[in-house]
mmCIF file of C-alpha atoms in Angstrom:
data_model
loop_
_atom_site.group_PDB
_atom_site.id
_atom_site.type_symbol
_atom_site.label_atom_id
_atom_site.label_comp_id
_atom_site.label_asym_id
_atom_site.label_seq_id
_atom_site.Cartn_x
_atom_site.Cartn_y
_atom_site.Cartn_z
ATOM 1 C CA UNK A 1 -38.308 0.010 53.361
ATOM 2 C CA UNK A 2 -34.714 2.178 52.034
ATOM 3 C CA UNK A 3 -33.611 0.811 55.682
ATOM 4 C CA UNK A 4 -33.632 -2.795 54.284
ATOM 5 C CA UNK A 5 -32.261 -1.897 50.414
ATOM 6 C CA UNK A 6 -29.484 0.147 52.204
ATOM 7 C CA UNK A 7 -29.054 -3.064 54.455
ATOM 8 C CA UNK A 8 -28.641 -5.099 51.905
ATOM 9 C CA UNK A 9 -26.025 -2.971 49.773
ATOM 10 C CA UNK A 10 -24.066 -2.610 52.902
ATOM 11 C CA UNK A 11 -23.887 -6.038 53.425
ATOM 12 C CA UNK A 12 -22.985 -7.415 50.078
ATOM 13 C CA UNK A 13 -20.726 -4.958 49.884
ATOM 14 C CA UNK A 14 -18.977 -5.971 52.879
ATOM 15 C CA UNK A 15 -18.700 -9.633 51.775
ATOM 16 C CA UNK A 16 -17.012 -8.710 48.270
ATOM 17 C CA UNK A 17 -13.162 -9.265 48.849
ATOM 18 C CA UNK A 18 -11.350 -6.029 48.830
ATOM 19 C CA UNK A 19 -8.192 -7.310 46.803
ATOM 20 C CA UNK A 20 -9.095 -10.158 44.213
ATOM 21 C CA UNK A 21 -5.159 -11.306 44.128
ATOM 22 C CA UNK A 22 -5.293 -12.169 48.131
ATOM 23 C CA UNK A 23 -8.445 -14.514 47.741
ATOM 24 C CA UNK A 24 -6.437 -16.655 44.562
ATOM 25 C CA UNK A 25 -3.788 -17.989 47.087
ATOM 26 C CA UNK A 26 -6.520 -19.860 49.408
ATOM 27 C CA UNK A 27 -8.599 -21.174 46.893
ATOM 28 C CA UNK A 28 -9.259 -25.066 46.645
ATOM 29 C CA UNK A 29 -9.074 -27.286 43.785
ATOM 30 C CA UNK A 30 -12.525 -29.020 44.393
ATOM 31 C CA UNK A 31 -12.683 -30.754 40.836
ATOM 32 C CA UNK A 32 -13.053 -35.072 41.399
ATOM 33 C CA UNK A 33 -11.334 -37.500 38.565
ATOM 34 C CA UNK A 34 -14.503 -39.110 37.599
ATOM 35 C CA UNK A 35 -12.374 -41.567 35.680
ATOM 36 C CA UNK A 36 -11.790 -43.816 38.361
ATOM 37 C CA UNK A 37 -12.234 -47.988 37.709
ATOM 38 C CA UNK A 38 -14.809 -49.210 40.412
ATOM 39 C CA UNK A 39 -14.457 -52.692 39.121
ATOM 40 C CA UNK A 40 -11.892 -53.726 42.090
ATOM 41 C CA UNK A 41 -14.595 -52.862 44.313
ATOM 42 C CA UNK A 42 -16.920 -55.241 42.953
ATOM 43 C CA UNK A 43 -17.866 -58.596 44.921
ATOM 44 C CA UNK A 44 -19.779 -61.172 44.790
ATOM 45 C CA UNK A 45 -23.212 -61.567 46.476
ATOM 46 C CA UNK A 46 -22.820 -63.558 49.709
ATOM 47 C CA UNK A 47 -19.397 -63.099 50.266
ATOM 48 C CA UNK A 48 -18.553 -61.929 53.682
ATOM 49 C CA UNK A 49 -15.138 -59.902 55.052
ATOM 50 C CA UNK A 50 -14.129 -58.081 58.192
ATOM 51 C CA UNK A 51 -14.277 -54.705 58.183
ATOM 52 C CA UNK A 52 -10.803 -52.744 57.974
ATOM 53 C CA UNK A 53 -10.807 -51.903 61.485
ATOM 54 C CA UNK A 54 -11.513 -55.523 62.469
ATOM 55 C CA UNK A 55 -15.247 -54.236 64.382
ATOM 56 C CA UNK A 56 -17.300 -56.405 62.601
ATOM 57 C CA UNK A 57 -17.926 -57.576 59.254
ATOM 58 C CA UNK A 58 -19.096 -56.510 55.713
ATOM 59 C CA UNK A 59 -21.396 -58.749 53.148
ATOM 60 C CA UNK A 60 -21.638 -58.006 49.409
ATOM 61 C CA UNK A 61 -25.347 -56.585 48.575
ATOM 62 C CA UNK A 62 -26.717 -57.997 45.611
ATOM 63 C CA UNK A 63 -25.596 -54.808 43.667
ATOM 64 C CA UNK A 64 -22.065 -56.180 44.203
ATOM 65 C CA UNK A 65 -21.270 -54.014 46.548
ATOM 66 C CA UNK A 66 -20.231 -54.565 50.680
ATOM 67 C CA UNK A 67 -22.073 -53.136 53.149
ATOM 68 C CA UNK A 68 -22.218 -53.436 56.815
ATOM 69 C CA UNK A 69 -23.389 -56.651 58.201
ATOM 70 C CA UNK A 70 -22.854 -56.035 62.051
ATOM 71 C CA UNK A 71 -20.356 -55.145 64.386
ATOM 72 C CA UNK A 72 -18.886 -57.535 67.121
ATOM 73 C CA UNK A 73 -19.327 -57.024 70.962
ATOM 74 C CA UNK A 74 -17.096 -54.055 72.251
ATOM 75 C CA UNK A 75 -15.286 -57.330 73.684
ATOM 76 C CA UNK A 76 -14.544 -58.652 70.534
ATOM 77 C CA UNK A 77 -12.983 -58.301 67.152
ATOM 78 C CA UNK A 78 -13.433 -59.905 63.716
ATOM 79 C CA UNK A 79 -11.127 -62.905 62.442
ATOM 80 C CA UNK A 80 -11.026 -65.285 59.872
ATOM 81 C CA UNK A 81 -11.252 -68.445 60.688
ATOM 82 C CA UNK A 82 -11.329 -71.048 57.173
ATOM 83 C CA UNK A 83 -11.607 -68.092 54.761
ATOM 84 C CA UNK A 84 -14.906 -66.850 56.987
ATOM 85 C CA UNK A 85 -15.125 -63.537 59.257
ATOM 86 C CA UNK A 86 -16.364 -64.497 62.646
ATOM 87 C CA UNK A 87 -16.323 -62.264 65.758
ATOM 88 C CA UNK A 88 -13.647 -63.909 68.526
ATOM 89 C CA UNK A 89 -13.147 -62.703 72.155
#
């Protein structure tokens, strides 16, 4: 039992940084701006658009957000015809 306590103490000691000044330069700011206006992401239900990479289409769900509607065939791409997205090959 003493061996495990000694092993745990040694592991914890090795995990601590030796120089706290050198670790400050590697710290990354992970704060997120939560004050983003998401209204520009909203859509009207039953609205369809091509995916940004034109490999398929997105459909607006009942909550007002675009979700994956499907993929075009590998030899096809999404293109607008009369304002609606279609898979064209």
